[in-house]
Structure formats: structure tokens, C-alpha cells
Amino acid sequence: MATGILALQGAFAEHAAMLDRLGEPHFEIRQARDLEKPLDRLIIPGGESTVMRRLLHDLDLFDALRARIAEGMPVFGTCAGLILLAKQVDGGVPCFATMDIAVKRNAYGRQLGSFFTNDSFEGLGTLPMTFIRAPYIESVSGGAKALAVVGGKIVAARQDNQLVTAFHPELDSSTAIHEYFLKM
Ligand SMILES: NC(=O)CC[C@H](N)C(=O)O
């Protein structure tokens, strides 16, 4: 199985390191030509969702990737990646809009925007969670289901082939969420 990591901007190298730890092959997606390779699943990293959204269009990646996600290719979005998959974005503009979640960007405000906690994740037990200028999910609808709630806010969700976290599992020691994704 070939895992592509969107590598336009942000924390793509950390996801690559995580997949290396799991012995899982991967490649970077930087330009349309990279989509000629077999692609079985996609990771969209954290970073700046506004910049990534613009680059996806400028580099002609948007339509092909959106079609693949809509067809059911497994996709894992962390932080900015979560924002890019959401149908509704408070404080931003939807991008792929394939997931029935409403998200709030930079939701914790400047002071509290970055923090660390340990909290429970559906089916995986207690996991480390690093939040960096994080969004949270205001609501899930349709086929989307919450997988983790921290301080009353939904911070992870899944809808069929789409998995999102508001935090950054690629920055912590636990490989559990990446393993969960690789089994989807
Ligand atoms: N760490 C992150 O990915 C932050 C997301 C960023 N605040 C955004 O809106 O894109």
C-alpha cells in the first residue's frame, strides 16, 4: 500500500518519521506529477490551512485529490488537514469539504492555542495530544462520528474513509493513531 503525504507546507516530515517507525512505505506529494504514482491513502499534515488551500489550487492538485477522497481513498488530516476536509469552517473557507463536520479555526484563542494533554480516544485508550493553534470540531453530522472529546470539545472524528484530529499525533511518542489509520 502506498501512502502519500501532502508535502506543500507544514508538519509533513514528522508524519514521514512516524511511518518510518512503523516500517510503512510513503512518498511526498508536492506537485501534480506525484499523483501519477500509485496512491492508496493520503495524509494531510498540520500547518497553515489557508496556505495549503491556495497551493492545492495553484499546483493543480485540488481536483484530483478531492475526487480520490470522495471515491473513498483513506485520508488522515491533522489540524490544518482537519480544516481542509471540513464542510463548514468558522473563521476560514472550506477546501475539500468532504467531511460532515463544522470546525472552528484557531478555536482556543492566542493564549490557549497550544497545549498538551492526555485524554481518551475511542477504542485506543488514553493518548498524548499536542495542540498547536488548534481548531476544534463544533459539531459532527451525517456519517461523521466523534472519536475524542477534550474539555467538552470534539478533537477527533471519523467518517468512513476520513479520519481527523485537531491535535498532532505525529509529534508524540504514541504510534496508535497512525496504526489505526493504516488499518482503515
Ligand atoms: N497546527 C496547525 O495545523 C494549525 C492550524 C492553523 N491554525 C490553521 O488554521 O490552518
PDB file of C-alpha atoms and ligand atoms in Angstrom:
ATOM      1  CA  MET A   1       0.000   0.000   0.000  1.00  0.00           C
ATOM      2  CA  ALA A   2       1.361   3.417  -0.954  1.00  0.00           C
ATOM      3  CA  THR A   3       0.826   6.260   1.488  1.00  0.00           C
ATOM      4  CA  GLY A   4       1.201   9.771   0.086  1.00  0.00           C
ATOM      5  CA  ILE A   5       1.922  12.652   2.438  1.00  0.00           C
ATOM      6  CA  LEU A   6       0.881  16.084   1.212  1.00  0.00           C
ATOM      7  CA  ALA A   7       4.185  17.967   1.470  1.00  0.00           C
ATOM      8  CA  LEU A   8       3.359  21.508   0.381  1.00  0.00           C
ATOM      9  CA  GLN A   9       3.904  23.077   3.782  1.00  0.00           C
ATOM     10  CA  GLY A  10       3.727  22.247   7.485  1.00  0.00           C
ATOM     11  CA  ALA A  11       4.484  19.119   9.509  1.00  0.00           C
ATOM     12  CA  PHE A  12       4.836  16.557   6.703  1.00  0.00           C
ATOM     13  CA  ALA A  13       8.322  15.365   7.755  1.00  0.00           C
ATOM     14  CA  GLU A  14       7.012  14.390  11.192  1.00  0.00           C
ATOM     15  CA  HIS A  15       4.344  12.173   9.615  1.00  0.00           C
ATOM     16  CA  ALA A  16       7.036  10.611   7.411  1.00  0.00           C
ATOM     17  CA  ALA A  17       9.141   9.868  10.512  1.00  0.00           C
ATOM     18  CA  MET A  18       6.130   8.250  12.165  1.00  0.00           C
ATOM     19  CA  LEU A  19       5.537   5.981   9.143  1.00  0.00           C
ATOM     20  CA  ASP A  20       9.262   5.113   9.125  1.00  0.00           C
ATOM     21  CA  ARG A  21       8.921   3.982  12.731  1.00  0.00           C
ATOM     22  CA  LEU A  22       6.047   1.727  11.645  1.00  0.00           C
ATOM     23  CA  GLY A  23       8.010   0.398   8.652  1.00  0.00           C
ATOM     24  CA  GLU A  24       5.350   1.767   6.311  1.00  0.00           C
ATOM     25  CA  PRO A  25       6.478   2.996   2.852  1.00  0.00           C
ATOM     26  CA  HIS A  26       5.478   6.537   1.906  1.00  0.00           C
ATOM     27  CA  PHE A  27       6.186   9.309  -0.566  1.00  0.00           C
ATOM     28  CA  GLU A  28       5.713  13.071  -0.699  1.00  0.00           C
ATOM     29  CA  ILE A  29       3.086  14.785  -2.816  1.00  0.00           C
ATOM     30  CA  ARG A  30       4.428  18.144  -3.933  1.00  0.00           C
ATOM     31  CA  GLN A  31       3.151  18.537  -7.488  1.00  0.00           C
ATOM     32  CA  ALA A  32       0.586  17.083  -9.897  1.00  0.00           C
ATOM     33  CA  ARG A  33       3.194  14.707 -11.349  1.00  0.00           C
ATOM     34  CA  ASP A  34       3.446  12.969  -7.972  1.00  0.00           C
ATOM     35  CA  LEU A  35      -0.139  11.756  -8.427  1.00  0.00           C
ATOM     36  CA  GLU A  36       0.953   9.549 -11.346  1.00  0.00           C
ATOM     37  CA  LYS A  37       2.374   7.129  -8.764  1.00  0.00           C
ATOM     38  CA  PRO A  38       0.079   4.591  -7.106  1.00  0.00           C
ATOM     39  CA  LEU A  39      -1.654   6.255  -4.180  1.00  0.00           C
ATOM     40  CA  ASP A  40      -3.718   4.176  -1.759  1.00  0.00           C
ATOM     41  CA  ARG A  41      -4.091   6.615   1.120  1.00  0.00           C
ATOM     42  CA  LEU A  42      -3.283  10.197   1.971  1.00  0.00           C
ATOM     43  CA  ILE A  43      -2.052  12.154   4.982  1.00  0.00           C
ATOM     44  CA  ILE A  44      -2.756  15.894   5.130  1.00  0.00           C
ATOM     45  CA  PRO A  45      -0.476  17.403   7.805  1.00  0.00           C
ATOM     46  CA  GLY A  46      -0.823  20.345  10.124  1.00  0.00           C
ATOM     47  CA  GLY A  47       0.494  23.724   9.070  1.00  0.00           C
ATOM     48  CA  GLU A  48      -1.434  26.685   7.777  1.00  0.00           C
ATOM     49  CA  SER A  49      -4.688  25.674   6.128  1.00  0.00           C
ATOM     50  CA  THR A  50      -5.046  28.942   4.185  1.00  0.00           C
ATOM     51  CA  VAL A  51      -1.608  28.478   2.584  1.00  0.00           C
ATOM     52  CA  MET A  52      -2.191  24.805   1.836  1.00  0.00           C
ATOM     53  CA  ARG A  53      -5.589  25.520   0.283  1.00  0.00           C
ATOM     54  CA  ARG A  54      -4.052  28.114  -2.043  1.00  0.00           C
ATOM     55  CA  LEU A  55      -1.157  25.830  -3.021  1.00  0.00           C
ATOM     56  CA  LEU A  56      -3.518  22.904  -3.699  1.00  0.00           C
ATOM     57  CA  HIS A  57      -5.241  25.053  -6.314  1.00  0.00           C
ATOM     58  CA  ASP A  58      -2.103  26.761  -7.679  1.00  0.00           C
ATOM     59  CA  LEU A  59      -0.297  23.433  -8.131  1.00  0.00           C
ATOM     60  CA  ASP A  60      -3.301  21.750  -9.734  1.00  0.00           C
ATOM     61  CA  LEU A  61      -3.647  19.122  -7.033  1.00  0.00           C
ATOM     62  CA  PHE A  62      -7.084  20.029  -5.728  1.00  0.00           C
ATOM     63  CA  ASP A  63      -9.434  18.329  -8.228  1.00  0.00           C
ATOM     64  CA  ALA A  64      -7.566  15.025  -8.412  1.00  0.00           C
ATOM     65  CA  LEU A  65      -7.179  14.705  -4.655  1.00  0.00           C
ATOM     66  CA  ARG A  66     -10.760  15.725  -3.948  1.00  0.00           C
ATOM     67  CA  ALA A  67     -12.033  13.112  -6.413  1.00  0.00           C
ATOM     68  CA  ARG A  68      -9.914  10.394  -4.784  1.00  0.00           C
ATOM     69  CA  ILE A  69     -11.168  11.298  -1.293  1.00  0.00           C
ATOM     70  CA  ALA A  70     -14.774  11.393  -2.499  1.00  0.00           C
ATOM     71  CA  GLU A  71     -14.263   7.938  -4.090  1.00  0.00           C
ATOM     72  CA  GLY A  72     -13.299   6.555  -0.684  1.00  0.00           C
ATOM     73  CA  MET A  73      -9.493   6.666  -0.525  1.00  0.00           C
ATOM     74  CA  PRO A  74      -8.483   6.661   3.172  1.00  0.00           C
ATOM     75  CA  VAL A  75      -7.332  10.109   4.300  1.00  0.00           C
ATOM     76  CA  PHE A  76      -5.951  11.321   7.633  1.00  0.00           C
ATOM     77  CA  GLY A  77      -5.997  15.069   8.322  1.00  0.00           C
ATOM     78  CA  THR A  78      -4.258  16.560  11.338  1.00  0.00           C
ATOM     79  CA  CYS A  79      -5.010  20.110  12.491  1.00  0.00           C
ATOM     80  CA  ALA A  80      -4.829  22.168   9.269  1.00  0.00           C
ATOM     81  CA  GLY A  81      -5.593  18.882   7.475  1.00  0.00           C
ATOM     82  CA  LEU A  82      -8.786  18.589   9.518  1.00  0.00           C
ATOM     83  CA  ILE A  83      -9.771  22.114   8.473  1.00  0.00           C
ATOM     84  CA  LEU A  84      -9.179  21.264   4.788  1.00  0.00           C
ATOM     85  CA  LEU A  85     -11.568  18.286   4.947  1.00  0.00           C
ATOM     86  CA  ALA A  86     -14.411  20.050   6.802  1.00  0.00           C
ATOM     87  CA  LYS A  87     -17.609  21.075   5.051  1.00  0.00           C
ATOM     88  CA  GLN A  88     -18.036  24.087   7.350  1.00  0.00           C
ATOM     89  CA  VAL A  89     -15.212  26.318   8.592  1.00  0.00           C
ATOM     90  CA  ASP A  90     -15.789  29.111  11.077  1.00  0.00           C
ATOM     91  CA  GLY A  91     -13.008  31.659  10.510  1.00  0.00           C
ATOM     92  CA  GLY A  92     -11.976  30.219   7.152  1.00  0.00           C
ATOM     93  CA  VAL A  93     -13.049  28.874   3.784  1.00  0.00           C
ATOM     94  CA  PRO A  94     -13.857  25.184   3.135  1.00  0.00           C
ATOM     95  CA  CYS A  95     -11.412  23.363   0.867  1.00  0.00           C
ATOM     96  CA  PHE A  96     -12.102  19.690   0.061  1.00  0.00           C
ATOM     97  CA  ALA A  97     -15.393  19.874   2.003  1.00  0.00           C
ATOM     98  CA  THR A  98     -15.791  16.107   2.028  1.00  0.00           C
ATOM     99  CA  MET A  99     -16.453  15.571   5.741  1.00  0.00           C
ATOM    100  CA  ASP A 100     -19.658  16.373   7.644  1.00  0.00           C
ATOM    101  CA  ILE A 101     -18.007  18.375  10.387  1.00  0.00           C
ATOM    102  CA  ALA A 102     -18.231  22.036  11.320  1.00  0.00           C
ATOM    103  CA  VAL A 103     -14.894  23.325  12.619  1.00  0.00           C
ATOM    104  CA  LYS A 104     -13.699  26.479  14.283  1.00  0.00           C
ATOM    105  CA  ARG A 105     -10.190  27.639  13.308  1.00  0.00           C
ATOM    106  CA  ASN A 106      -7.744  28.924  15.936  1.00  0.00           C
ATOM    107  CA  ALA A 107     -10.510  27.983  18.295  1.00  0.00           C
ATOM    108  CA  TYR A 108      -8.709  28.200  21.612  1.00  0.00           C
ATOM    109  CA  GLY A 109      -7.555  31.785  21.185  1.00  0.00           C
ATOM    110  CA  ARG A 110      -3.989  33.075  21.272  1.00  0.00           C
ATOM    111  CA  GLN A 111      -3.168  32.261  24.878  1.00  0.00           C
ATOM    112  CA  LEU A 112      -4.541  28.732  24.999  1.00  0.00           C
ATOM    113  CA  GLY A 113      -3.962  27.832  21.377  1.00  0.00           C
ATOM    114  CA  SER A 114      -1.091  25.475  22.102  1.00  0.00           C
ATOM    115  CA  PHE A 115      -1.224  22.911  24.893  1.00  0.00           C
ATOM    116  CA  PHE A 116      -0.550  19.286  25.746  1.00  0.00           C
ATOM    117  CA  THR A 117      -2.823  16.795  27.446  1.00  0.00           C
ATOM    118  CA  ASN A 118      -3.500  13.077  27.809  1.00  0.00           C
ATOM    119  CA  ASP A 119      -7.048  12.085  27.075  1.00  0.00           C
ATOM    120  CA  SER A 120      -9.073   9.174  25.838  1.00  0.00           C
ATOM    121  CA  PHE A 121      -9.530   8.248  22.199  1.00  0.00           C
ATOM    122  CA  GLU A 122     -12.344   5.874  21.245  1.00  0.00           C
ATOM    123  CA  GLY A 123     -11.042   2.312  21.155  1.00  0.00           C
ATOM    124  CA  LEU A 124      -7.389   3.292  21.740  1.00  0.00           C
ATOM    125  CA  GLY A 125      -7.371   4.293  25.405  1.00  0.00           C
ATOM    126  CA  THR A 126      -5.571   7.335  26.815  1.00  0.00           C
ATOM    127  CA  LEU A 127      -3.213   9.026  24.353  1.00  0.00           C
ATOM    128  CA  PRO A 128      -0.900  12.059  24.355  1.00  0.00           C
ATOM    129  CA  MET A 129      -2.385  15.016  22.474  1.00  0.00           C
ATOM    130  CA  THR A 130      -0.389  18.063  21.384  1.00  0.00           C
ATOM    131  CA  PHE A 131      -2.437  21.044  20.214  1.00  0.00           C
ATOM    132  CA  ILE A 132      -0.833  23.904  18.249  1.00  0.00           C
ATOM    133  CA  ARG A 133      -3.019  26.880  17.314  1.00  0.00           C
ATOM    134  CA  ALA A 134      -5.613  24.189  17.069  1.00  0.00           C
ATOM    135  CA  PRO A 135      -9.101  24.088  15.659  1.00  0.00           C
ATOM    136  CA  TYR A 136     -11.858  22.080  17.292  1.00  0.00           C
ATOM    137  CA  ILE A 137     -14.914  20.420  15.833  1.00  0.00           C
ATOM    138  CA  GLU A 138     -18.080  22.298  16.776  1.00  0.00           C
ATOM    139  CA  SER A 139     -20.392  19.575  15.507  1.00  0.00           C
ATOM    140  CA  VAL A 140     -20.482  16.329  13.578  1.00  0.00           C
ATOM    141  CA  SER A 141     -23.377  15.352  11.340  1.00  0.00           C
ATOM    142  CA  GLY A 142     -24.264  12.821   8.652  1.00  0.00           C
ATOM    143  CA  GLY A 143     -21.923   9.863   8.874  1.00  0.00           C
ATOM    144  CA  ALA A 144     -19.268  11.619  10.956  1.00  0.00           C
ATOM    145  CA  LYS A 145     -18.668  10.326  14.477  1.00  0.00           C
ATOM    146  CA  ALA A 146     -16.660  11.890  17.319  1.00  0.00           C
ATOM    147  CA  LEU A 147     -13.671   9.805  18.499  1.00  0.00           C
ATOM    148  CA  ALA A 148     -12.219  12.098  21.165  1.00  0.00           C
ATOM    149  CA  VAL A 149     -13.537  14.930  23.302  1.00  0.00           C
ATOM    150  CA  VAL A 150     -11.238  17.193  25.351  1.00  0.00           C
ATOM    151  CA  GLY A 151     -12.688  19.816  27.670  1.00  0.00           C
ATOM    152  CA  GLY A 152     -16.111  19.373  26.108  1.00  0.00           C
ATOM    153  CA  LYS A 153     -14.825  19.968  22.553  1.00  0.00           C
ATOM    154  CA  ILE A 154     -14.634  17.312  19.837  1.00  0.00           C
ATOM    155  CA  VAL A 155     -10.982  16.950  18.795  1.00  0.00           C
ATOM    156  CA  ALA A 156     -11.056  13.797  16.648  1.00  0.00           C
ATOM    157  CA  ALA A 157     -13.624  12.286  14.305  1.00  0.00           C
ATOM    158  CA  ARG A 158     -14.115   9.714  11.603  1.00  0.00           C
ATOM    159  CA  GLN A 159     -16.487   9.435   8.661  1.00  0.00           C
ATOM    160  CA  ASP A 160     -15.984   6.243   6.649  1.00  0.00           C
ATOM    161  CA  ASN A 161     -12.601   6.710   4.908  1.00  0.00           C
ATOM    162  CA  GLN A 162     -11.814  10.055   6.579  1.00  0.00           C
ATOM    163  CA  LEU A 163     -10.033  10.420   9.928  1.00  0.00           C
ATOM    164  CA  VAL A 164      -9.205  13.792  11.509  1.00  0.00           C
ATOM    165  CA  THR A 165      -7.526  15.026  14.677  1.00  0.00           C
ATOM    166  CA  ALA A 166      -7.290  18.618  15.896  1.00  0.00           C
ATOM    167  CA  PHE A 167      -4.051  17.644  17.645  1.00  0.00           C
ATOM    168  CA  HIS A 168      -0.739  16.348  16.279  1.00  0.00           C
ATOM    169  CA  PRO A 169      -0.156  12.617  16.893  1.00  0.00           C
ATOM    170  CA  GLU A 170       2.917  12.797  14.642  1.00  0.00           C
ATOM    171  CA  LEU A 171       4.647  14.905  17.330  1.00  0.00           C
ATOM    172  CA  ASP A 172       4.135  12.458  20.196  1.00  0.00           C
ATOM    173  CA  SER A 173       5.583   9.087  21.091  1.00  0.00           C
ATOM    174  CA  SER A 174       2.440   7.011  20.579  1.00  0.00           C
ATOM    175  CA  THR A 175       2.022   5.427  17.148  1.00  0.00           C
ATOM    176  CA  ALA A 176      -1.526   4.282  17.948  1.00  0.00           C
ATOM    177  CA  ILE A 177      -3.460   6.741  15.787  1.00  0.00           C
ATOM    178  CA  HIS A 178      -1.224   6.213  12.753  1.00  0.00           C
ATOM    179  CA  GLU A 179      -1.634   2.459  13.188  1.00  0.00           C
ATOM    180  CA  TYR A 180      -5.408   2.947  13.409  1.00  0.00           C
ATOM    181  CA  PHE A 181      -5.304   4.939  10.148  1.00  0.00           C
ATOM    182  CA  LEU A 182      -3.189   2.328   8.368  1.00  0.00           C
ATOM    183  CA  LYS A 183      -5.830  -0.290   9.194  1.00  0.00           C
ATOM    184  CA  MET A 184      -8.743   1.758   7.814  1.00  0.00           C
TER     185      MET A 184
HETATM  186  N1  LIG B   1      -1.079  23.399  13.756  1.00  0.00           N
HETATM  187  C1  LIG B   1      -1.936  23.682  12.815  1.00  0.00           C
HETATM  188  O1  LIG B   1      -2.090  22.955  11.828  1.00  0.00           O
HETATM  189  C2  LIG B   1      -2.651  24.980  12.978  1.00  0.00           C
HETATM  190  C3  LIG B   1      -3.775  25.184  12.010  1.00  0.00           C
HETATM  191  C4  LIG B   1      -3.903  26.641  11.682  1.00  0.00           C
HETATM  192  N2  LIG B   1      -4.353  27.407  12.817  1.00  0.00           N
HETATM  193  C5  LIG B   1      -4.833  26.805  10.501  1.00  0.00           C
HETATM  194  O2  LIG B   1      -5.864  27.378  10.623  1.00  0.00           O
HETATM  195  O3  LIG B   1      -4.509  26.339   9.442  1.00  0.00           O
END
